[in-house]
């Protein structure tokens, strides 16, 4: 569940930028460049997916010093 | 797609310009800036071309303008460099006027400058003389007052009654001479020593420093001077003293005999100095006026002369036809701009009052046209980066529109800091917003010019760095906790795994994701902030970043390979798709695409529970090539079979890549249809030797040797292979 919500939101956002906005760019000499930029930006920024996939099933946890653990125990949920 | 996707279609065009209006037509074409002229007189020496004298005239004008601008800058008058005013090249009849004006200005300026210099020199001399008189007066009077000046004056003790020492000398019958003047402060000691040694003590030198420093006119440096007074007697010593003074570059002035004379001279000097100052002031004002007037049109003239010179250079490239009334030029023009070209020629003919209008004639050609890619101020920076690797062939797909995003994105993947990215973006934004004023200033600083020319690139890099900084969760090397970390420390305590005692006994503890509640879920956007505080942060981050690099790299390379399909389709070389594109893509995907698949599969399939069994991808990949298997647990069932299949396919692609295309082309030339180049047009030209010499060269092209094909083919796939292997090796 914690994985699905960000997945859907981000996919929808970059899908909108890369797939829907290009249809609304007004005709002009720069139309081709702008569309190429939008699609490429959407594809490149979708590499956020790699960050979330790599953390989905962690094989090991963080090693913290005992001071940090003491602090986190009280300050984080 | 638009013209950015591919370079523009060009055509070869012949322009027939009437001699009278040729200048105006070319001026119009130059303002438009769309055509490239071919040199129709390549064998003619540049000194023998037709319009050499006009070019010489332009260069003479440029020289005068350069001198003028230097003088204006020296007088600190601002030259209004307005970029909006772009004057057109003047017609030939106005050229003489401008030339005359410039020459007159030059003569006037040089005269005034010379006079000013003379006056200043004069003024300096008079000022020095005044100072000298003033100071030597104190010598003379102090001498008479101060008896204790020492053994130098023991013979002349009777001077006290006289105010001027020289009359006492005359009483003695000795001829006392005085030499007075100024000398540089630094030379005084050496001067004194030289005098003492040469004149053997028969001279007396008194000197005092001049309070103010005067500027030396020859060198322009400000130095402190010393006023000296040498008294000697005897003619020969006088000559020696003179020679020594000359040697030390002293400024000598006549010493007055007595006080009345001194006062007279000082008075006259004072009036003369005043007059000189007046005249000098007036001269400077006049000079300034002249320069001010000239500065108003100086910049316009500079631009006009440059344009004129360019037009004459272009006219030199054209050739005259047999009747000598018409100029012929061959230009490359984009097909889309043919109407504009015709319009420009009509305009030029109208301006030049031609009886016969100039016209264009499109001619077919087999030469490769030049590559034209239109850019605006945003895309020009990226286009120049791409061109640094090489200019594309005619009508090839241009990678420039994609580099607008991929280049800054790859930079950002390496940079990845939110805070620093924001600083970079703000700096670039400032440059972009104030670009008009910076363009006008035209700074000389090379480093600043480099940054300014790349302002859009830096802006994109900064914006993407902000995004990747968010993903890496790195803001000035600290992490932000926006959504709440996915790792919970408290859960380790609640499950009785840790107690306060464990905390006290161990300095370092590892959170175990197997314990329930410790790992809640992946951080929604980016890397979890807890990793910033972890000691083993690099183990996790390195693995993440290397895998990310492999994935991005493979995708980027596949994108590039796919782009080549458009080239093959456009140039109607279908065989390239099967012989080049398919093997390349298969090779890339079978090996490195499979690696990407393994990475993602391992992320999804293996978790904390089976972390002990999680295999190393690197080992698997190496084993795949060595066709060993067995030792490691497979990632998924059927892995060995699939891997063998993929390696075999990739290895089969290699010979196809290397020798497929050369073999095919060889077969085409021998057994297939032969390709003959057609040349079916005539050129109206006087110089025809070049045409003959080029014709036999075309016939040789078809006889492409097998060796040429092999070598041209060989380099490309080898590069691709080595590049892919190298990158993946580093990343793994």
Short mmCIF file of N, CA and C in Angstrom, two decimals, chain B residues 574-655:
data_model
loop_
_atom_site.label_atom_id
_atom_site.label_comp_id
_atom_site.label_asym_id
_atom_site.label_seq_id
_atom_site.Cartn_x
_atom_site.Cartn_y
_atom_site.Cartn_z
N UNK B 574 17.64 0.26 -46.81
CA UNK B 574 16.95 -0.71 -45.98
C UNK B 574 17.88 -1.77 -45.45
N UNK B 575 18.87 -2.11 -46.26
CA UNK B 575 19.74 -3.20 -45.84
C UNK B 575 20.45 -2.86 -44.54
N UNK B 576 20.63 -1.54 -44.32
CA UNK B 576 21.29 -1.13 -43.09
C UNK B 576 20.50 -1.56 -41.86
N UNK B 577 19.17 -1.56 -42.01
CA UNK B 577 18.36 -1.91 -40.85
C UNK B 577 18.65 -3.35 -40.45
N UNK B 578 18.77 -4.24 -41.44
CA UNK B 578 18.98 -5.64 -41.08
C UNK B 578 20.43 -5.92 -40.76
N UNK B 579 21.33 -5.22 -41.42
CA UNK B 579 22.74 -5.52 -41.25
C UNK B 579 23.39 -4.71 -40.15
N UNK B 580 22.81 -3.56 -39.78
CA UNK B 580 23.45 -2.72 -38.77
C UNK B 580 22.59 -2.60 -37.52
N UNK B 581 21.38 -2.12 -37.73
CA UNK B 581 20.55 -1.76 -36.58
C UNK B 581 20.18 -3.01 -35.78
N UNK B 582 19.69 -4.04 -36.45
CA UNK B 582 19.23 -5.22 -35.72
C UNK B 582 20.35 -5.89 -34.94
N UNK B 583 21.51 -6.15 -35.57
CA UNK B 583 22.57 -6.77 -34.77
C UNK B 583 23.00 -5.91 -33.59
N UNK B 584 23.09 -4.58 -33.83
CA UNK B 584 23.50 -3.71 -32.72
C UNK B 584 22.52 -3.81 -31.57
N UNK B 585 21.26 -3.67 -31.91
CA UNK B 585 20.25 -3.68 -30.86
C UNK B 585 20.22 -5.02 -30.14
N UNK B 586 20.33 -6.11 -30.91
CA UNK B 586 20.30 -7.43 -30.29
C UNK B 586 21.47 -7.61 -29.35
N UNK B 587 22.65 -7.21 -29.84
CA UNK B 587 23.85 -7.36 -29.01
C UNK B 587 23.68 -6.60 -27.70
N UNK B 588 23.21 -5.34 -27.84
CA UNK B 588 23.06 -4.51 -26.65
C UNK B 588 22.05 -5.10 -25.70
N UNK B 589 20.89 -5.48 -26.25
CA UNK B 589 19.83 -5.92 -25.34
C UNK B 589 20.10 -7.30 -24.78
N UNK B 590 20.67 -8.19 -25.59
CA UNK B 590 20.88 -9.54 -25.08
C UNK B 590 21.82 -9.52 -23.90
N UNK B 591 22.85 -8.74 -23.97
CA UNK B 591 23.80 -8.75 -22.87
C UNK B 591 23.42 -7.76 -21.78
N UNK B 592 23.30 -6.48 -22.17
CA UNK B 592 23.13 -5.47 -21.13
C UNK B 592 21.68 -5.24 -20.76
N UNK B 593 20.82 -5.46 -21.73
CA UNK B 593 19.40 -5.44 -21.38
C UNK B 593 19.08 -6.55 -20.41
N UNK B 594 19.71 -7.71 -20.60
CA UNK B 594 19.49 -8.82 -19.68
C UNK B 594 20.02 -8.47 -18.30
N UNK B 595 21.16 -7.74 -18.28
CA UNK B 595 21.71 -7.31 -16.99
C UNK B 595 20.72 -6.41 -16.26
N UNK B 596 20.11 -5.48 -17.01
CA UNK B 596 19.11 -4.60 -16.40
C UNK B 596 17.95 -5.42 -15.86
N UNK B 597 17.56 -6.43 -16.65
CA UNK B 597 16.47 -7.29 -16.19
C UNK B 597 16.83 -7.98 -14.89
N UNK B 598 18.08 -8.46 -14.82
CA UNK B 598 18.49 -9.17 -13.59
C UNK B 598 18.47 -8.24 -12.40
N UNK B 599 18.92 -6.99 -12.62
CA UNK B 599 18.94 -6.03 -11.52
C UNK B 599 17.55 -5.81 -10.97
N UNK B 600 16.61 -5.56 -11.89
CA UNK B 600 15.25 -5.26 -11.44
C UNK B 600 14.61 -6.50 -10.82
N UNK B 601 14.91 -7.66 -11.39
CA UNK B 601 14.33 -8.89 -10.84
C UNK B 601 14.81 -9.12 -9.42
N UNK B 602 16.14 -8.87 -9.22
CA UNK B 602 16.68 -9.08 -7.87
C UNK B 602 16.04 -8.11 -6.88
N UNK B 603 15.79 -6.89 -7.32
CA UNK B 603 15.16 -5.93 -6.41
C UNK B 603 13.77 -6.39 -6.02
N UNK B 604 13.07 -6.98 -7.01
CA UNK B 604 11.68 -7.32 -6.71
C UNK B 604 11.55 -8.65 -5.99
N UNK B 605 12.41 -9.59 -6.35
CA UNK B 605 12.17 -10.95 -5.86
C UNK B 605 12.83 -11.25 -4.54
N UNK B 606 13.95 -10.62 -4.25
CA UNK B 606 14.68 -11.00 -3.04
C UNK B 606 14.48 -9.94 -1.98
N UNK B 607 14.10 -10.38 -0.79
CA UNK B 607 13.87 -9.41 0.27
C UNK B 607 14.71 -9.73 1.47
N UNK B 608 14.31 -9.18 2.60
CA UNK B 608 15.11 -9.34 3.81
C UNK B 608 15.09 -10.79 4.28
N UNK B 609 13.97 -11.47 3.99
CA UNK B 609 13.85 -12.82 4.49
C UNK B 609 14.91 -13.73 3.89
N UNK B 610 15.12 -13.62 2.59
CA UNK B 610 16.10 -14.52 1.99
C UNK B 610 17.38 -13.77 1.66
N UNK B 611 17.74 -12.79 2.51
CA UNK B 611 18.90 -12.00 2.17
C UNK B 611 20.17 -12.83 2.15
N UNK B 612 20.17 -13.93 2.89
CA UNK B 612 21.38 -14.73 2.85
C UNK B 612 21.56 -15.44 1.52
N UNK B 613 20.43 -15.71 0.88
CA UNK B 613 20.52 -16.45 -0.37
C UNK B 613 20.67 -15.53 -1.58
N UNK B 614 20.53 -14.24 -1.37
CA UNK B 614 20.51 -13.33 -2.52
C UNK B 614 21.83 -13.39 -3.27
N UNK B 615 21.79 -13.75 -4.52
CA UNK B 615 23.03 -13.93 -5.26
C UNK B 615 23.61 -12.60 -5.73
N UNK B 616 24.89 -12.64 -6.03
CA UNK B 616 25.53 -11.44 -6.53
C UNK B 616 25.35 -11.40 -8.04
N UNK B 617 24.83 -10.30 -8.52
CA UNK B 617 24.56 -10.20 -9.96
C UNK B 617 25.86 -10.21 -10.74
N UNK B 618 26.86 -9.60 -10.17
CA UNK B 618 28.14 -9.52 -10.86
C UNK B 618 28.67 -10.91 -11.18
N UNK B 619 28.62 -11.76 -10.14
CA UNK B 619 29.12 -13.12 -10.34
C UNK B 619 28.31 -13.83 -11.41
N UNK B 620 27.01 -13.65 -11.36
CA UNK B 620 26.16 -14.30 -12.36
C UNK B 620 26.49 -13.82 -13.76
N UNK B 621 26.71 -12.54 -13.87
CA UNK B 621 26.99 -11.98 -15.19
C UNK B 621 28.30 -12.53 -15.74
N UNK B 622 29.30 -12.59 -14.87
CA UNK B 622 30.59 -13.10 -15.34
C UNK B 622 30.45 -14.57 -15.72
N UNK B 623 29.73 -15.31 -14.89
CA UNK B 623 29.56 -16.73 -15.18
C UNK B 623 28.81 -16.95 -16.47
N UNK B 624 27.95 -16.01 -16.78
CA UNK B 624 27.19 -16.14 -18.02
C UNK B 624 28.14 -16.18 -19.21
N UNK B 625 29.15 -15.32 -19.17
CA UNK B 625 30.08 -15.30 -20.28
C UNK B 625 30.97 -16.52 -20.30
N UNK B 626 31.32 -16.95 -19.11
CA UNK B 626 32.22 -18.09 -19.06
C UNK B 626 31.47 -19.40 -19.21
N UNK B 627 30.15 -19.30 -19.31
CA UNK B 627 29.30 -20.48 -19.46
C UNK B 627 29.48 -21.45 -18.32
N UNK B 628 29.84 -20.90 -17.13
CA UNK B 628 29.88 -21.77 -15.97
C UNK B 628 28.60 -21.61 -15.24
N UNK B 629 28.28 -22.47 -14.41
CA UNK B 629 27.00 -22.16 -13.79
C UNK B 629 26.99 -22.67 -12.43
N UNK B 630 26.11 -23.20 -12.01
CA UNK B 630 26.08 -24.22 -10.98
C UNK B 630 26.42 -23.83 -9.56
N UNK B 631 27.51 -23.04 -9.37
CA UNK B 631 27.94 -22.78 -7.99
C UNK B 631 26.92 -21.92 -7.25
N UNK B 632 26.44 -20.92 -7.95
CA UNK B 632 25.51 -20.01 -7.27
C UNK B 632 24.09 -20.47 -7.44
N UNK B 633 23.29 -20.12 -6.48
CA UNK B 633 21.87 -20.42 -6.62
C UNK B 633 21.31 -19.58 -7.75
N UNK B 634 20.51 -20.17 -8.60
CA UNK B 634 19.97 -19.39 -9.71
C UNK B 634 18.97 -18.35 -9.20
N UNK B 635 18.88 -17.30 -9.96
CA UNK B 635 17.92 -16.24 -9.60
C UNK B 635 16.50 -16.73 -9.82
N UNK B 636 16.31 -17.47 -10.87
CA UNK B 636 14.98 -17.96 -11.20
C UNK B 636 15.16 -19.27 -11.94
N UNK B 637 14.16 -20.06 -11.98
CA UNK B 637 14.32 -21.35 -12.67
C UNK B 637 14.51 -21.14 -14.16
N UNK B 638 15.36 -21.97 -14.73
CA UNK B 638 15.60 -21.86 -16.17
C UNK B 638 16.63 -20.82 -16.53
N UNK B 639 17.37 -20.35 -15.53
CA UNK B 639 18.27 -19.24 -15.80
C UNK B 639 19.41 -19.67 -16.71
N UNK B 640 19.98 -20.84 -16.46
CA UNK B 640 21.16 -21.22 -17.24
C UNK B 640 20.80 -21.36 -18.71
N UNK B 641 19.67 -21.99 -18.97
CA UNK B 641 19.28 -22.17 -20.37
C UNK B 641 19.12 -20.84 -21.09
N UNK B 642 18.39 -19.95 -20.45
CA UNK B 642 18.15 -18.64 -21.07
C UNK B 642 19.45 -17.90 -21.30
N UNK B 643 20.35 -17.98 -20.33
CA UNK B 643 21.59 -17.23 -20.46
C UNK B 643 22.43 -17.76 -21.61
N UNK B 644 22.46 -19.07 -21.75
CA UNK B 644 23.24 -19.63 -22.86
C UNK B 644 22.68 -19.14 -24.18
N UNK B 645 21.35 -19.17 -24.27
CA UNK B 645 20.70 -18.71 -25.50
C UNK B 645 21.07 -17.28 -25.82
N UNK B 646 21.02 -16.42 -24.80
CA UNK B 646 21.30 -15.00 -25.04
C UNK B 646 22.74 -14.79 -25.47
N UNK B 647 23.66 -15.50 -24.83
CA UNK B 647 25.07 -15.32 -25.20
C UNK B 647 25.30 -15.76 -26.63
N UNK B 648 24.67 -16.86 -27.01
CA UNK B 648 24.85 -17.35 -28.38
C UNK B 648 24.33 -16.34 -29.38
N UNK B 649 23.15 -15.79 -29.10
CA UNK B 649 22.57 -14.80 -30.02
C UNK B 649 23.51 -13.60 -30.14
N UNK B 650 24.02 -13.13 -28.99
CA UNK B 650 24.90 -11.95 -29.02
C UNK B 650 26.17 -12.25 -29.81
N UNK B 651 26.72 -13.45 -29.60
CA UNK B 651 27.95 -13.76 -30.32
C UNK B 651 27.70 -13.88 -31.81
N UNK B 652 26.50 -14.35 -32.17
CA UNK B 652 26.19 -14.46 -33.60
C UNK B 652 26.07 -13.08 -34.23
N UNK B 653 25.68 -12.10 -33.44
CA UNK B 653 25.51 -10.75 -34.01
C UNK B 653 26.84 -10.12 -34.40
N UNK B 654 27.89 -10.56 -33.74
CA UNK B 654 29.18 -9.89 -33.96
C UNK B 654 29.67 -10.01 -35.40
N UNK B 655 29.72 -11.23 -35.96
CA UNK B 655 30.20 -11.29 -37.35
C UNK B 655 29.28 -10.57 -38.32
#
